[in-house]
Short mmCIF file of C-alpha atoms and ligand atoms in Angstrom, two decimals:
data_model
loop_
_atom_site.label_atom_id
_atom_site.label_comp_id
_atom_site.label_asym_id
_atom_site.label_seq_id
_atom_site.Cartn_x
_atom_site.Cartn_y
_atom_site.Cartn_z
CA MET A 248 123.66 -185.65 -27.39
CA LYS A 249 126.85 -184.46 -28.99
CA GLU A 250 126.03 -186.21 -32.26
CA ARG A 251 122.54 -184.75 -32.27
CA ILE A 252 123.96 -181.30 -31.82
CA GLU A 253 126.33 -181.85 -34.72
CA LEU A 254 123.59 -183.26 -36.94
CA LEU A 255 121.28 -180.32 -36.24
CA SER A 256 124.12 -177.88 -36.85
CA LYS A 257 124.69 -179.46 -40.25
CA GLU A 258 120.98 -179.37 -41.05
CA LEU A 259 120.98 -175.71 -40.10
CA ASN A 260 123.89 -174.94 -42.38
CA ASP A 261 122.37 -176.77 -45.30
CA PHE A 262 118.92 -175.33 -45.01
CA SER A 263 117.96 -172.57 -47.37
CA SER A 264 114.67 -171.21 -48.59
CA ASN A 265 113.09 -168.00 -49.72
CA LEU A 266 109.54 -169.03 -48.89
CA LEU A 267 108.35 -167.52 -45.63
CA ASP A 268 106.07 -170.49 -44.90
CA GLU A 269 108.91 -172.97 -45.25
CA ILE A 270 111.21 -170.92 -43.05
CA GLU A 271 108.56 -170.62 -40.38
CA ALA A 272 108.01 -174.40 -40.45
CA LYS A 273 111.72 -174.91 -39.88
CA ARG A 274 111.77 -172.43 -37.04
CA ILE A 275 109.03 -174.38 -35.31
CA SER A 276 110.83 -177.68 -35.87
CA TRP A 277 114.04 -176.25 -34.40
CA ILE A 278 113.24 -173.76 -31.72
CA GLY A 279 109.47 -173.92 -31.38
CA LYS A 280 107.96 -175.14 -28.11
CA LYS A 281 108.50 -178.79 -29.08
CA GLY A 282 111.38 -178.16 -31.49
CA ALA A 283 114.47 -180.35 -31.65
CA ILE A 284 116.78 -177.77 -30.10
CA THR A 285 114.25 -176.90 -27.41
CA ASN A 286 114.08 -180.60 -26.57
CA LEU A 287 117.85 -180.77 -26.27
CA PHE A 288 117.69 -178.02 -23.64
CA GLU A 289 115.15 -180.12 -21.72
CA GLU A 290 117.41 -183.13 -21.79
CA PHE A 291 120.41 -181.00 -20.94
CA ARG A 292 118.96 -180.37 -17.49
CA GLU A 293 119.32 -184.07 -16.68
CA VAL A 294 122.93 -184.68 -17.79
CA SER A 295 125.91 -184.91 -15.47
CA PRO A 296 127.77 -181.76 -14.46
CA GLU A 297 130.74 -182.89 -16.47
CA GLU A 298 128.77 -183.21 -19.67
CA LYS A 299 127.10 -179.90 -18.94
CA ARG A 300 130.45 -178.18 -19.06
CA LEU A 301 131.30 -179.93 -22.30
CA LEU A 302 127.98 -179.49 -24.14
CA GLY A 303 126.56 -176.28 -22.70
CA LYS A 304 128.55 -174.00 -24.94
CA ALA A 305 127.82 -176.04 -28.09
CA LEU A 306 124.14 -176.14 -27.32
CA ASN A 307 123.93 -172.39 -26.78
CA GLU A 308 125.81 -171.79 -30.00
CA LEU A 309 123.42 -174.09 -31.84
CA LYS A 310 120.47 -172.12 -30.58
CA ASN A 311 122.04 -168.78 -31.54
CA GLN A 312 122.94 -170.18 -34.93
CA ALA A 313 119.36 -171.29 -35.50
CA GLU A 314 117.91 -167.94 -34.45
CA GLY A 315 120.39 -166.07 -36.62
CA LYS A 316 119.71 -168.26 -39.61
CA ILE A 317 115.94 -167.91 -39.33
CA LYS A 318 116.21 -164.15 -38.98
CA GLU A 319 118.49 -163.85 -41.99
CA LEU A 320 116.34 -166.05 -44.22
CA LYS A 321 113.15 -164.28 -43.23
CA GLU A 322 114.62 -160.89 -44.07
CA GLN A 323 115.76 -162.08 -47.47
CA ALA A 324 112.40 -163.67 -48.21
CA GLY A 325 110.58 -160.53 -47.07
CA GLN A 326 112.55 -158.37 -49.46
CA LEU A 327 111.99 -160.81 -52.28
CA SER A 328 108.25 -160.81 -51.78
CA VAL A 329 108.22 -157.01 -51.76
CA SER A 330 110.11 -156.84 -55.03
CA ALA A 331 107.88 -159.52 -56.56
CA ALA A 332 104.77 -157.59 -55.61
CA SER A 333 106.35 -154.38 -56.84
CA GLU A 334 105.96 -155.51 -60.42
CA LYS A 335 102.39 -154.34 -59.89
CA LEU A 336 103.00 -151.81 -57.11
CA ASP A 337 105.98 -149.50 -57.61
CA LEU A 338 106.71 -148.09 -54.17
CA THR A 339 109.32 -145.72 -55.57
CA ARG A 340 106.77 -143.84 -57.64
CA PRO A 341 105.91 -140.36 -56.37
CA ALA A 342 102.62 -140.32 -54.49
CA LEU A 343 99.55 -138.84 -56.16
CA SER A 344 99.11 -135.32 -54.96
CA HIS A 345 96.00 -134.72 -52.90
CA LEU A 346 93.48 -132.96 -55.11
CA LYS A 347 91.30 -130.42 -53.37
CA ALA A 348 88.10 -129.34 -55.01
CA THR A 349 87.77 -125.68 -55.94
CA ARG A 350 84.72 -123.53 -56.37
CA HIS A 351 83.75 -122.63 -59.90
CA PRO A 352 84.86 -119.05 -60.68
CA VAL A 353 81.26 -118.06 -61.48
CA SER A 354 80.12 -119.38 -58.09
CA GLN A 355 82.99 -117.52 -56.42
CA VAL A 356 81.86 -114.22 -57.94
CA ILE A 357 78.22 -114.88 -57.03
CA GLY A 358 79.36 -115.66 -53.47
CA ARG A 359 81.28 -112.40 -53.23
CA ILE A 360 78.36 -110.37 -54.55
CA THR A 361 75.77 -111.95 -52.25
CA ASP A 362 78.13 -111.43 -49.28
CA ILE A 363 78.43 -107.74 -50.08
CA PHE A 364 74.67 -107.19 -50.29
CA ARG A 365 73.96 -109.39 -47.28
CA ARG A 366 75.91 -106.90 -45.18
CA VAL A 367 73.40 -104.16 -46.07
CA GLY A 368 70.33 -106.24 -45.36
CA PHE A 369 69.50 -108.07 -48.62
CA SER A 370 67.98 -111.54 -48.27
CA LEU A 371 68.28 -114.32 -50.87
CA SER A 372 65.44 -115.44 -53.14
CA VAL A 373 65.31 -118.08 -55.84
CA GLY A 374 62.92 -118.72 -58.71
CA PRO A 375 62.48 -121.46 -61.32
CA GLU A 376 64.57 -121.64 -64.49
CA ILE A 377 61.51 -122.57 -66.55
CA GLU A 378 59.16 -119.60 -66.37
CA ASP A 379 55.75 -118.66 -67.67
CA ASP A 380 55.06 -115.58 -69.74
CA TRP A 381 53.67 -113.62 -66.79
CA HIS A 382 56.75 -113.81 -64.56
CA ASN A 383 59.33 -113.44 -67.30
CA PHE A 384 57.58 -110.82 -69.46
CA SER A 385 54.05 -109.60 -68.84
CA ALA A 386 54.30 -108.63 -65.18
CA LEU A 387 57.49 -106.78 -66.08
CA ASN A 388 55.71 -104.62 -68.66
CA PHE A 389 57.11 -106.27 -71.78
CA PRO A 390 54.67 -105.32 -74.52
CA GLU A 391 53.03 -108.11 -76.50
CA GLU A 392 55.21 -107.46 -79.56
CA HIS A 393 58.52 -107.08 -77.70
CA PRO A 394 61.34 -108.82 -79.61
CA ALA A 395 62.50 -110.68 -76.46
CA ARG A 396 59.31 -112.74 -76.71
CA ASP A 397 60.42 -113.91 -80.12
CA MET A 398 61.49 -117.53 -80.65
CA GLN A 399 64.69 -116.10 -82.08
CA ASP A 400 65.70 -114.74 -78.70
CA THR A 401 64.05 -117.06 -76.20
CA PHE A 402 64.13 -120.83 -75.73
CA PHE A 403 60.50 -121.90 -75.48
CA VAL A 404 59.76 -125.16 -73.73
CA SER A 405 56.05 -125.20 -74.59
CA MET A 406 53.76 -122.83 -76.50
CA ASP A 407 50.35 -123.32 -74.91
CA PRO A 408 50.64 -122.31 -72.17
CA ALA A 409 53.85 -120.50 -73.07
CA LYS A 410 56.75 -121.65 -70.95
CA ALA A 411 60.34 -120.70 -71.61
CA LEU A 412 63.78 -120.84 -70.05
CA ARG A 413 63.92 -117.54 -68.21
CA THR A 414 65.79 -114.88 -70.13
CA HIS A 415 66.72 -112.91 -67.01
CA THR A 416 66.53 -113.16 -63.23
CA SER A 417 64.09 -110.22 -63.20
CA SER A 418 61.39 -112.92 -63.14
CA VAL A 419 62.32 -113.54 -59.52
CA GLN A 420 61.45 -109.89 -58.75
CA VAL A 421 57.87 -110.70 -59.67
CA ARG A 422 57.86 -113.83 -57.52
CA ALA A 423 59.30 -111.85 -54.59
CA MET A 424 56.56 -109.21 -54.94
CA GLU A 425 53.95 -111.98 -55.00
CA THR A 426 55.16 -113.86 -51.98
CA GLN A 427 57.11 -111.52 -49.68
CA GLY A 428 55.62 -108.87 -47.44
CA LEU A 429 56.78 -105.27 -47.75
CA PRO A 430 59.37 -103.91 -47.44
CA ILE A 431 61.31 -106.22 -49.79
CA ARG A 432 65.08 -106.17 -49.97
CA THR A 433 66.26 -109.27 -51.79
CA LEU A 434 68.93 -110.66 -54.06
CA SER A 435 68.40 -113.46 -56.60
CA PRO A 436 71.36 -115.13 -58.25
CA GLY A 437 70.80 -117.64 -61.01
CA ARG A 438 71.22 -119.04 -64.50
CA VAL A 439 69.54 -117.41 -67.47
CA PHE A 440 69.17 -118.50 -71.10
CA ARG A 441 69.07 -116.71 -74.41
CA ASN A 442 69.04 -117.96 -77.94
CA GLU A 443 72.30 -116.32 -78.89
CA ALA A 444 75.25 -117.35 -81.01
CA ILE A 445 78.06 -118.68 -78.83
CA SER A 446 81.29 -116.72 -79.03
CA SER A 447 84.12 -115.58 -76.80
CA ARG A 448 81.91 -112.77 -75.50
CA SER A 449 78.41 -114.27 -75.44
CA HIS A 450 76.78 -117.58 -74.63
CA CYS A 451 73.30 -119.07 -74.58
CA ILE A 452 73.68 -119.69 -70.83
CA PHE A 453 74.98 -117.16 -68.37
CA HIS A 454 74.41 -115.93 -64.83
CA GLN A 455 72.86 -112.84 -63.29
CA VAL A 456 72.32 -111.53 -59.80
CA GLU A 457 69.07 -109.60 -59.49
CA GLY A 458 68.46 -107.05 -56.76
CA LEU A 459 65.15 -105.57 -55.64
CA TYR A 460 64.39 -103.05 -52.92
CA ILE A 461 60.86 -101.79 -52.32
CA ASP A 462 59.83 -99.59 -49.40
CA LYS A 463 58.27 -96.21 -48.68
CA GLY A 464 60.36 -93.34 -49.98
CA VAL A 465 63.07 -95.29 -51.84
CA SER A 466 64.88 -92.93 -54.22
CA PHE A 467 67.27 -93.05 -57.15
CA ALA A 468 69.94 -91.61 -54.83
CA ASP A 469 69.50 -94.62 -52.51
CA MET A 470 70.10 -96.89 -55.46
CA LYS A 471 73.16 -95.02 -56.59
CA GLN A 472 74.68 -95.08 -53.12
CA THR A 473 74.05 -98.80 -52.72
CA LEU A 474 75.54 -99.58 -56.12
CA LEU A 475 78.60 -97.43 -55.36
CA TYR A 476 79.09 -99.31 -52.09
CA PHE A 477 78.79 -102.59 -54.01
CA ALA A 478 81.36 -101.55 -56.61
CA GLN A 479 83.80 -100.37 -53.94
CA GLU A 480 83.50 -103.64 -52.04
CA LEU A 481 84.00 -105.73 -55.17
CA PHE A 482 86.64 -103.75 -57.05
CA GLY A 483 88.29 -101.70 -54.28
CA ALA A 484 87.70 -98.34 -52.59
CA GLU A 485 89.29 -96.41 -55.47
CA VAL A 486 86.73 -97.56 -58.02
CA LYS A 487 84.84 -95.00 -60.08
CA ILE A 488 81.32 -95.62 -61.35
CA ARG A 489 79.06 -93.87 -63.82
CA LEU A 490 75.37 -94.28 -64.61
CA ARG A 491 74.26 -93.91 -68.22
CA PRO A 492 70.60 -93.41 -69.13
CA SER A 493 69.11 -96.56 -70.64
CA TYR A 494 65.80 -98.29 -71.22
CA PHE A 495 64.15 -101.36 -69.69
CA PRO A 496 60.41 -102.04 -69.84
CA PHE A 497 60.19 -102.60 -66.08
CA THR A 498 62.13 -99.56 -64.76
CA GLU A 499 61.64 -95.83 -65.13
CA PRO A 500 64.05 -94.12 -65.20
CA SER A 501 66.53 -96.80 -66.24
CA ALA A 502 70.30 -96.76 -66.32
CA GLU A 503 73.34 -98.88 -66.99
CA MET A 504 76.27 -98.77 -64.61
CA ASP A 505 79.89 -98.79 -65.74
CA VAL A 506 82.99 -99.10 -63.59
CA TRP A 507 86.23 -97.43 -64.58
CA TRP A 508 88.50 -100.16 -65.85
CA GLY A 509 91.36 -98.08 -67.18
CA LEU A 510 92.81 -97.57 -70.62
CA GLU A 511 96.46 -98.39 -70.29
CA SER A 512 97.03 -101.67 -72.07
CA GLU A 513 95.86 -103.12 -75.33
CA SER A 514 93.59 -105.52 -73.44
CA ASP A 515 92.01 -102.57 -71.56
CA TYR A 516 91.07 -101.19 -75.00
CA ARG A 517 89.62 -104.50 -76.07
CA ILE A 518 87.71 -105.15 -72.84
CA THR A 519 86.21 -101.64 -72.66
CA LYS A 520 85.79 -101.14 -76.41
CA GLY A 521 88.14 -98.19 -76.20
CA THR A 522 86.18 -96.24 -73.56
CA GLY A 523 87.97 -97.33 -70.37
CA TRP A 524 84.53 -98.08 -68.86
CA LEU A 525 83.17 -101.55 -68.24
CA GLU A 526 79.41 -102.10 -68.19
CA ILE A 527 78.44 -104.43 -65.36
CA LEU A 528 74.74 -103.96 -64.64
CA GLY A 529 71.37 -102.56 -65.61
CA CYS A 530 69.26 -100.78 -63.03
CA GLY A 531 66.45 -98.32 -62.43
CA MET A 532 63.44 -97.32 -60.37
CA VAL A 533 60.80 -100.04 -60.51
CA ASP A 534 58.14 -98.81 -62.95
CA PRO A 535 54.96 -97.93 -60.99
CA GLN A 536 53.01 -100.11 -63.42
CA VAL A 537 55.14 -103.11 -62.39
CA LEU A 538 54.33 -102.42 -58.73
CA GLU A 539 50.63 -102.19 -59.59
CA ASN A 540 50.84 -105.38 -61.71
CA ASN A 541 51.89 -107.11 -58.52
CA GLY A 542 49.33 -105.52 -56.23
CA ILE A 543 51.64 -102.93 -54.63
CA ASP A 544 50.31 -99.40 -54.21
CA SER A 545 52.67 -97.25 -56.28
CA LYS A 546 51.54 -94.07 -54.56
CA GLU A 547 52.75 -95.35 -51.22
CA TYR A 548 55.72 -97.45 -52.25
CA SER A 549 58.67 -97.05 -54.59
CA GLY A 550 61.66 -99.21 -55.28
CA TYR A 551 64.78 -99.82 -57.28
CA ALA A 552 66.03 -102.91 -59.07
CA PHE A 553 69.23 -103.98 -60.72
CA GLY A 554 70.58 -106.95 -62.66
CA ILE A 555 74.29 -107.76 -62.58
CA GLY A 556 75.96 -109.83 -65.31
CA ILE A 557 78.26 -112.34 -63.62
CA GLU A 558 80.43 -113.73 -66.41
CA ARG A 559 81.55 -110.28 -67.51
CA ILE A 560 82.74 -109.52 -63.98
CA ALA A 561 84.35 -112.96 -63.56
CA MET A 562 86.22 -112.55 -66.85
CA ASN A 563 87.67 -109.29 -65.72
CA LEU A 564 88.37 -110.18 -62.10
CA PHE A 565 90.19 -113.36 -63.14
CA GLY A 566 91.64 -112.21 -66.45
CA VAL A 567 89.78 -114.81 -68.55
CA SER A 568 89.65 -113.80 -72.20
CA ASP A 569 87.07 -116.28 -73.47
CA LEU A 570 83.65 -116.69 -71.85
CA ARG A 571 83.29 -120.25 -73.14
CA TRP A 572 85.88 -121.50 -70.64
CA PHE A 573 83.31 -121.10 -67.86
CA PHE A 574 81.08 -123.74 -69.44
CA GLU A 575 83.62 -126.34 -70.62
CA ASN A 576 84.23 -127.98 -67.21
CA ASP A 577 87.87 -128.44 -68.17
CA MET A 578 89.70 -129.33 -64.95
CA ARG A 579 92.91 -127.65 -66.14
CA PHE A 580 90.99 -124.38 -66.29
CA LEU A 581 88.95 -124.82 -63.12
CA ARG A 582 91.86 -125.85 -60.90
CA GLN A 583 93.40 -122.42 -61.30
CA PHE A 584 90.74 -120.78 -59.15
CA LYS A 585 91.88 -121.77 -55.69
N1 DAH B 689 66.95 -107.93 -66.79
C1 DAH B 689 67.91 -107.07 -67.45
C2 DAH B 689 68.69 -107.86 -68.46
O1 DAH B 689 68.67 -109.05 -68.40
C3 DAH B 689 68.86 -106.49 -66.45
C4 DAH B 689 68.19 -105.53 -65.53
C5 DAH B 689 68.08 -104.20 -65.88
C6 DAH B 689 67.65 -105.96 -64.35
C7 DAH B 689 67.48 -103.28 -65.06
C8 DAH B 689 67.03 -105.04 -63.49
C9 DAH B 689 66.95 -103.70 -63.87
O2 DAH B 689 66.49 -105.39 -62.35
O3 DAH B 689 66.36 -102.82 -63.04
O4 DAH B 689 69.33 -107.30 -69.29
#
């Protein structure tokens, strides 16, 4: 038994490997259930007490040596395999940061506006982006020869029957009057299209939010109060508004609303064209003819409507100087709007 212990001890000392499979095979052959050292322990039970005293220590040492050796070799091999794999997988590289999606700035502004009007009872309505002449023009009192009906201004999809990309969300007013019972108090956000040259201040695609309120006894003062509330909620309680007389075929009287932007910096001059006022929407009392066009008795009912330009507001709320950024889908731009 003594010789076998010495032989195994030598084998242990000589053995070396950096392959985990090989090391494991050796472990089994030494200290596995039927391993050589395990067997020695079996035999050891049978030997005389004298031999036990002599060999016990050596046998225990052999076992410890084997366990130590296996452990050491396995650790080395483990590290080696990690560094071999790391030629492809560099564990020291910084982790990729977790990218969270953000809402598009135009959607954020639309969300804020619809929230504000929801609180005073406006519902949401949607209409199609490809519209017929009736909903986009005729029902809204656009005369036959109105320049907006010109190919130069409108993207036609087909000529007979005339279908075009809607030029404004006012078309949804008509659809609301057709389908919703009175009173109507609804908001319609959406994309609109005009055949315009693309520049830092205008684009052939942009967004509007349309508002329509029709009931008995609705007045211009109601409209003004609602629009003031809206401006205060969006820009802050200190905001000042002004209504300037204007013209739209579907409202009478018509107005445009400005908010006071200020005239302190050079960019204030540029943004407000030197007036300090920023135009954000068109509005007016729904023309009685438009009510009649849609089967609403204009002697009993009156209403107001407004159309808010979204990109203009988004540019100013977020300090974006070029409208085209909203349509580029450049992640470096979009990620800034957390
Ligand atoms: N549709 C108009 C435009 O695109 C905006 C507008 C003006 C909408 C007055 C309205 C309104 O509802 O009453 O320029």
